PDB file of C-alpha atoms and ligand atoms in Angstrom:
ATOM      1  CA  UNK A  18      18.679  -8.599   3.582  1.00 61.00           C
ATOM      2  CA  UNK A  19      15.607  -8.651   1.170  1.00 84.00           C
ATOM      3  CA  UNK A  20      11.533  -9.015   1.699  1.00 90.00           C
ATOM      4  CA  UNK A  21       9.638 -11.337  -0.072  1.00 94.00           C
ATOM      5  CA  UNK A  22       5.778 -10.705  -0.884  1.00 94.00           C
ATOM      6  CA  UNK A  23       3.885 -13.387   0.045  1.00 93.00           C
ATOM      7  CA  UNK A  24       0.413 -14.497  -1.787  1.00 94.00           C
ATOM      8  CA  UNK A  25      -2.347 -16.469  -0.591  1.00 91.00           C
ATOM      9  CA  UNK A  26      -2.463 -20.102  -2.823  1.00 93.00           C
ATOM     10  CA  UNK A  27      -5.543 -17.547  -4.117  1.00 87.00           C
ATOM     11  CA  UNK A  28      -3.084 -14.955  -5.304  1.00 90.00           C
ATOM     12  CA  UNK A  29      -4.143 -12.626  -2.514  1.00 86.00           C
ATOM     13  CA  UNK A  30      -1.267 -10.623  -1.291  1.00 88.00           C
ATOM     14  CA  UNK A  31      -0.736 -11.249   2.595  1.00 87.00           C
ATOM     15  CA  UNK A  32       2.411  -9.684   3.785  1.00 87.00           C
ATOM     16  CA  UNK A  33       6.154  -9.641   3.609  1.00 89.00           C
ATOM     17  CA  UNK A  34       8.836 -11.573   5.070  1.00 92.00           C
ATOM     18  CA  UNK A  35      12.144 -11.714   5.035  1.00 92.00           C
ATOM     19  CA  UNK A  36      14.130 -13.667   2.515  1.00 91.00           C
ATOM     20  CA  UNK A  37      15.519 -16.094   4.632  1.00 91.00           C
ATOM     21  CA  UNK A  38      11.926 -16.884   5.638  1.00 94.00           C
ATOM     22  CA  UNK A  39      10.945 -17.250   1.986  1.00 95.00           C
ATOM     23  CA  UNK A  40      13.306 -19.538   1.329  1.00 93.00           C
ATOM     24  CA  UNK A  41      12.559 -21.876   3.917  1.00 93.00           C
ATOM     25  CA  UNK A  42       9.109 -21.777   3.218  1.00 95.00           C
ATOM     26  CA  UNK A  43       9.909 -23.205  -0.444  1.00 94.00           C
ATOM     27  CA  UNK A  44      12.430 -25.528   1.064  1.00 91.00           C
ATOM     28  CA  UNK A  45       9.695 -27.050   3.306  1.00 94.00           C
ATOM     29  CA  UNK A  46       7.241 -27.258  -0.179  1.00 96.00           C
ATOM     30  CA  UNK A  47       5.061 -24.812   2.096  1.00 96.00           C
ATOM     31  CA  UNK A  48       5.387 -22.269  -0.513  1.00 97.00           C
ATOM     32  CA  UNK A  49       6.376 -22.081  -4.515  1.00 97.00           C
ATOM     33  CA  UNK A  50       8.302 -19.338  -5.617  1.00 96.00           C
ATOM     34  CA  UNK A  51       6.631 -17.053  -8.146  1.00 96.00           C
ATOM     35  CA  UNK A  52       8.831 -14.464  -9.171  1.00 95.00           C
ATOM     36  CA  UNK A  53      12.624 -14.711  -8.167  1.00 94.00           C
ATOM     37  CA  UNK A  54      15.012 -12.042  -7.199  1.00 91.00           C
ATOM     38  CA  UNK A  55      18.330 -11.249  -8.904  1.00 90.00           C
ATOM     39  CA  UNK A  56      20.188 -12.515  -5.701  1.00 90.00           C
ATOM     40  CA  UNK A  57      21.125 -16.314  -5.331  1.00 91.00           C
ATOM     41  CA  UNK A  58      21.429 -18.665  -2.095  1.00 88.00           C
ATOM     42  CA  UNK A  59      24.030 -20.450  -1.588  1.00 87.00           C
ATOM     43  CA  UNK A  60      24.271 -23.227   0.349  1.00 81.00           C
ATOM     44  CA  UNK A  61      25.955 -26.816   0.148  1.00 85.00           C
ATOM     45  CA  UNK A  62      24.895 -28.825  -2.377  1.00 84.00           C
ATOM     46  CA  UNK A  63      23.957 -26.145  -4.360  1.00 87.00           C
ATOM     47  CA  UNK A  64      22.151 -22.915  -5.181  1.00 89.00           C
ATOM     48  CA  UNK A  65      18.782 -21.528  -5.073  1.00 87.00           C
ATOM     49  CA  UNK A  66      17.458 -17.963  -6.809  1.00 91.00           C
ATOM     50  CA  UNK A  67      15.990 -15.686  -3.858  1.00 92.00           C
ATOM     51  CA  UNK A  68      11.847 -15.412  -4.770  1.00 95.00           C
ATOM     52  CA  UNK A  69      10.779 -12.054  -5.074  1.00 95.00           C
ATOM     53  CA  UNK A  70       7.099 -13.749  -4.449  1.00 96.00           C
ATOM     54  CA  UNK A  71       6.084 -16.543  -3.140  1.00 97.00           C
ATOM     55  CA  UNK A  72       2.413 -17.851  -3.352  1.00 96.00           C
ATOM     56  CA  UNK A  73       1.528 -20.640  -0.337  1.00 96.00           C
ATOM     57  CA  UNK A  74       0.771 -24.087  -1.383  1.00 95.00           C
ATOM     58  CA  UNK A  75      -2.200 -24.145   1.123  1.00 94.00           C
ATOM     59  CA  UNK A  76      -5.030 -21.381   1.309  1.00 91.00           C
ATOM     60  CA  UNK A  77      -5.033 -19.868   4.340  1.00 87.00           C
ATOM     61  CA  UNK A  78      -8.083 -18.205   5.638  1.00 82.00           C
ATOM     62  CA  UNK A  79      -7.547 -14.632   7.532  1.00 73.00           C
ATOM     63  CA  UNK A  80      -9.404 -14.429  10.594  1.00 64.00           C
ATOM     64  CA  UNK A  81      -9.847 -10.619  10.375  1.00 60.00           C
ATOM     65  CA  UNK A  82      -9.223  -7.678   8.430  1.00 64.00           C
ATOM     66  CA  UNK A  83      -6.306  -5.418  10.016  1.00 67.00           C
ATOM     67  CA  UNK A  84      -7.599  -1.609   9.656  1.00 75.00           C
ATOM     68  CA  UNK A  85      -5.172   0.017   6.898  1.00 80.00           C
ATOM     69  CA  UNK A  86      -2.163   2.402   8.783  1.00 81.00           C
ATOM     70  CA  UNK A  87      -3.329   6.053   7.365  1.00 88.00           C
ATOM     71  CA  UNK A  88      -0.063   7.059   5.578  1.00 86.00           C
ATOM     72  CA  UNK A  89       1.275   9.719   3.599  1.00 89.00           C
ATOM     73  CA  UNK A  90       2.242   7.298   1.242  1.00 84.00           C
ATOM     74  CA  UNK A  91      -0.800   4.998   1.651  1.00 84.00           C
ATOM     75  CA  UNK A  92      -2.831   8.141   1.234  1.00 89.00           C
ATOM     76  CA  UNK A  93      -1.166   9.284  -2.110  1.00 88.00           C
ATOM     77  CA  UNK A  94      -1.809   6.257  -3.573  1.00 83.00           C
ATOM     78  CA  UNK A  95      -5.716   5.780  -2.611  1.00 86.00           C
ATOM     79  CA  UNK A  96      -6.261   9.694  -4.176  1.00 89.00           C
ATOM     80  CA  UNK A  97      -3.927   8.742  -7.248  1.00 85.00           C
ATOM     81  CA  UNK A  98      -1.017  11.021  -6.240  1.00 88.00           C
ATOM     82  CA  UNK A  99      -2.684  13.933  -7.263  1.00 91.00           C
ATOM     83  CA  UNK A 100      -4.023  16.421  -5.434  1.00 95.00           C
ATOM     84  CA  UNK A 101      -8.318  16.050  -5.094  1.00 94.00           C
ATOM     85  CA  UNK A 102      -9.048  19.577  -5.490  1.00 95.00           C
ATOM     86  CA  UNK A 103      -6.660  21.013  -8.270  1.00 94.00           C
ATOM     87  CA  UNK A 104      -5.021  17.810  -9.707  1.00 93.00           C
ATOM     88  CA  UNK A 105      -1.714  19.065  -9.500  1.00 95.00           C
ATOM     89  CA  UNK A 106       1.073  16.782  -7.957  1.00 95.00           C
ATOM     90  CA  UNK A 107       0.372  15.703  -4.260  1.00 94.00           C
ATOM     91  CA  UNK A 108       2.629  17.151  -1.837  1.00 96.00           C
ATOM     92  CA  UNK A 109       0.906  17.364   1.461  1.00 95.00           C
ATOM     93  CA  UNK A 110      -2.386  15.976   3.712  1.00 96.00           C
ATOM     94  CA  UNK A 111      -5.142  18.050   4.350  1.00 96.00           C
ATOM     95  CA  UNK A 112      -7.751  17.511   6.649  1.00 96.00           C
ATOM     96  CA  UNK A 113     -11.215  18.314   5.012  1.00 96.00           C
ATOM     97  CA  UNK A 114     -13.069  19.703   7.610  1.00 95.00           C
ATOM     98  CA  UNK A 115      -9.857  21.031   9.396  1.00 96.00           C
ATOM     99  CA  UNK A 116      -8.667  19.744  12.701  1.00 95.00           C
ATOM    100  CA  UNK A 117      -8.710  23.494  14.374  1.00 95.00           C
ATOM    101  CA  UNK A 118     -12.825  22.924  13.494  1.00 94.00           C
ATOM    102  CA  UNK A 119     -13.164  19.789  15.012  1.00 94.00           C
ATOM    103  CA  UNK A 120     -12.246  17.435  11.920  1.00 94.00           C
ATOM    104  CA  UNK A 121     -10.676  13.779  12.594  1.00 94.00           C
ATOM    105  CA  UNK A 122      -7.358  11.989  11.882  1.00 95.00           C
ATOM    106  CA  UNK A 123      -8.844   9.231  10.003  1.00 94.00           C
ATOM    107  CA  UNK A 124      -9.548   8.277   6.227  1.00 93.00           C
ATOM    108  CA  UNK A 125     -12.725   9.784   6.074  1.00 93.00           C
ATOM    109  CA  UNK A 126     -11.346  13.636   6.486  1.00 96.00           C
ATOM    110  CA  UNK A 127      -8.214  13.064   5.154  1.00 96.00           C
ATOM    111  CA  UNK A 128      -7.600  13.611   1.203  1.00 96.00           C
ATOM    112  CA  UNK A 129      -3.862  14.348  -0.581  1.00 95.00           C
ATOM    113  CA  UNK A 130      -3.454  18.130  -1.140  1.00 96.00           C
ATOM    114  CA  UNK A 131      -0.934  20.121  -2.799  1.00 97.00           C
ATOM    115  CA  UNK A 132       0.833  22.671  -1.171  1.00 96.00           C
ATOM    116  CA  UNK A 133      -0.342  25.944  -2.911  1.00 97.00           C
ATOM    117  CA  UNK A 134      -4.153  24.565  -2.085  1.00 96.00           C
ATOM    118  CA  UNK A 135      -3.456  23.357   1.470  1.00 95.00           C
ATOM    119  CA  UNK A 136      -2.285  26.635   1.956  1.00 96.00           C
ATOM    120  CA  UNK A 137      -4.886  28.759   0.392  1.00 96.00           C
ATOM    121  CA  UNK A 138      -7.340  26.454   2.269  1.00 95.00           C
ATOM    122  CA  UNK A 139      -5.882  26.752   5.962  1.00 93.00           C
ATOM    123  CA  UNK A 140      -7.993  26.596   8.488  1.00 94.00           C
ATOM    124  CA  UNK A 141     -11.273  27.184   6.432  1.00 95.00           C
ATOM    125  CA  UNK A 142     -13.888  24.599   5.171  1.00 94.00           C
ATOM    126  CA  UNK A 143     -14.899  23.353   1.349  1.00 94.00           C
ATOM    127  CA  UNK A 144     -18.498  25.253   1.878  1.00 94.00           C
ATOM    128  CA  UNK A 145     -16.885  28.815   2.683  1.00 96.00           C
ATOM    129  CA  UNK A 146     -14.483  28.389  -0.403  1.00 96.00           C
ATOM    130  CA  UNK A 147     -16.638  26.901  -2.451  1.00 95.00           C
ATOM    131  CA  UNK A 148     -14.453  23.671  -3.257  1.00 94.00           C
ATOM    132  CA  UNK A 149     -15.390  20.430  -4.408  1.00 88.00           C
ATOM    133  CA  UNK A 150     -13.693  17.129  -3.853  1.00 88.00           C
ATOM    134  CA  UNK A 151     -12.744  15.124  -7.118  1.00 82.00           C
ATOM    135  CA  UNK A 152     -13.118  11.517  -4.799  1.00 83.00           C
ATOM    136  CA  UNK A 153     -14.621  10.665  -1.666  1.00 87.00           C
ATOM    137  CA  UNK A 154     -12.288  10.025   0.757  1.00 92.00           C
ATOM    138  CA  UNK A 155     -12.956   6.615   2.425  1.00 89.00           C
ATOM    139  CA  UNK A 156     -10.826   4.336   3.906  1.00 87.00           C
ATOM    140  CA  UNK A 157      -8.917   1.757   1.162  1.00 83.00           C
ATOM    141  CA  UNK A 158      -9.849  -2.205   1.036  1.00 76.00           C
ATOM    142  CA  UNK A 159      -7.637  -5.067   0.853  1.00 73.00           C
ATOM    143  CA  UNK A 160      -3.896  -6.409   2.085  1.00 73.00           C
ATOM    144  CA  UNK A 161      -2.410  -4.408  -0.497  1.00 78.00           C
ATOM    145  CA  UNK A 162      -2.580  -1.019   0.869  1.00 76.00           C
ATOM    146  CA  UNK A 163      -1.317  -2.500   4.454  1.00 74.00           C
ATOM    147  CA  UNK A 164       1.722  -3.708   2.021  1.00 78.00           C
ATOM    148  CA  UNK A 165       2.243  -0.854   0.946  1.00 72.00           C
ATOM    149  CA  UNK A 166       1.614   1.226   3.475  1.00 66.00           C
ATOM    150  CA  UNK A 167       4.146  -0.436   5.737  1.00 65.00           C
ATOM    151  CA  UNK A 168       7.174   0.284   3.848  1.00 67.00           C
ATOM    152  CA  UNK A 169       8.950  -0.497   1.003  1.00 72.00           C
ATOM    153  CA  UNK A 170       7.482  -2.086  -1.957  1.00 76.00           C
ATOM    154  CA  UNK A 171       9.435  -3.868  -4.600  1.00 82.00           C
ATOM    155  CA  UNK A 172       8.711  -3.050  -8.405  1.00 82.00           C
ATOM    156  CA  UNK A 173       7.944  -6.835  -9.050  1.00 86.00           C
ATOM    157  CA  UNK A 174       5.562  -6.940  -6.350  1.00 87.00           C
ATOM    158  CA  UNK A 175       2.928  -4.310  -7.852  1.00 82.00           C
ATOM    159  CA  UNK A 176       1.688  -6.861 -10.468  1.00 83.00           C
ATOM    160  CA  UNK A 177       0.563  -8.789  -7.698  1.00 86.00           C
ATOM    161  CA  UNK A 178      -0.735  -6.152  -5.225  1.00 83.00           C
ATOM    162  CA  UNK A 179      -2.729  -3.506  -7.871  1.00 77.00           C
ATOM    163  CA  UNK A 180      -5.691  -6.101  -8.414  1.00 75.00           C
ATOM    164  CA  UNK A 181      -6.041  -6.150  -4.377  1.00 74.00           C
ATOM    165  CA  UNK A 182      -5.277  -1.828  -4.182  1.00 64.00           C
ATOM    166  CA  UNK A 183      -6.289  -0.656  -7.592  1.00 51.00           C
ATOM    167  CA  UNK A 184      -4.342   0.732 -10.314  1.00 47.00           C
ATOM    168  CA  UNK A 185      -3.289   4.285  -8.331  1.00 52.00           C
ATOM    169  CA  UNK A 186      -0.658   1.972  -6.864  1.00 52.00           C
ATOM    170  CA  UNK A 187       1.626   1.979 -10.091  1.00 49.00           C
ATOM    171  CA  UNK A 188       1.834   5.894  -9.698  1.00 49.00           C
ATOM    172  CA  UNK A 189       2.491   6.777  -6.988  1.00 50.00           C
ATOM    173  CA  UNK A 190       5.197   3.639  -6.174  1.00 48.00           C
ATOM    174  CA  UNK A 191       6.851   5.149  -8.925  1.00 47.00           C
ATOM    175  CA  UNK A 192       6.630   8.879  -7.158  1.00 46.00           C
ATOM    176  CA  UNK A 193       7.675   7.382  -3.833  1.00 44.00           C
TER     177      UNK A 193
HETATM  178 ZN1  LIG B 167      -4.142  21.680  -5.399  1.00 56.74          ZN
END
């Protein structure tokens, strides 16, 4: 079984549901199919293409912003797949101020590293090596980086989800 993105009537990307749930939601006019999948429903009386994306008929308002998961793969994409002190391919997390000197698990310390500087840097800090950071890590905004930190993300669906997560997400989707 397949996921289907699913957009706010504002184009907003909210989440992902199954197929089957997709398809219902365009059979009950509750949704309109924006991009369709290569795989067709059958059913009696007829067929119907899959939708890739579906946008909702109705806006619906979201009562509160979920806090984005910190992934690996979430944190690629926010610091462009590269690494943010050498620019060579990200392979690995580092903590800024490292954990072993009191620095945090959370978006703030934590930039994408390759391995040759992760491991150079170890358990020392940015002022004793005399490193600069190329971005400054914060935490991501919008449903798109929940999307795709959550899982898998379908090729169609970055059209829709890198005006919500910026343009990183084409990258590093590609990398994943
Ligand atoms: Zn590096």
């Amino acid at each position: 079984m397949s996921q289907t993105l699913v957009l706010n009537a504002t184009y907003e990307p909210l989440g992902v549901v199954s197929d089957r749930r997709a398809l219902l939601l365009v059979l009950n006019n509750r949704a309109i199919s924006v991009e369709d999948s290569d795989s067709v429903f059958h059913f009696t009386g007829g067929e119907l293409a899959v939708p890739a994306i579906i946008r909702l008929t109705k806006f619906v308002r979201i009562p509160y912003r979920h806090a984005i998961p910190l992934t690996r793969r979430a944190l690629f994409a926010r610091d462009g797949g590269r690494c943010v002190y050498c620019s060579a391919p990200a392979a690995s997390i580092d903590h800024v101020l490292p954990r072993s000197r009191g620095g945090g698990h959370h978006w703030e310390n934590v930039v994408s590293a390759c391995h040759r500087c992760n491991h150079v840097k170890a358990d020392k800090t940015l002022k004793e090596l005399g490193w600069k950071l190329r971005i400054v890590p914060r935490e991501p905004v919008g449903a798109a980086w929940r999307i795709l930190g959550s899982g898998r993300t379908e090729p169609k669906w970055l059209t829709y989800l890198e005006p919500y997560g910026g343009a990183s997400l084409n990258a590093v989707a590609a990398s994943a």
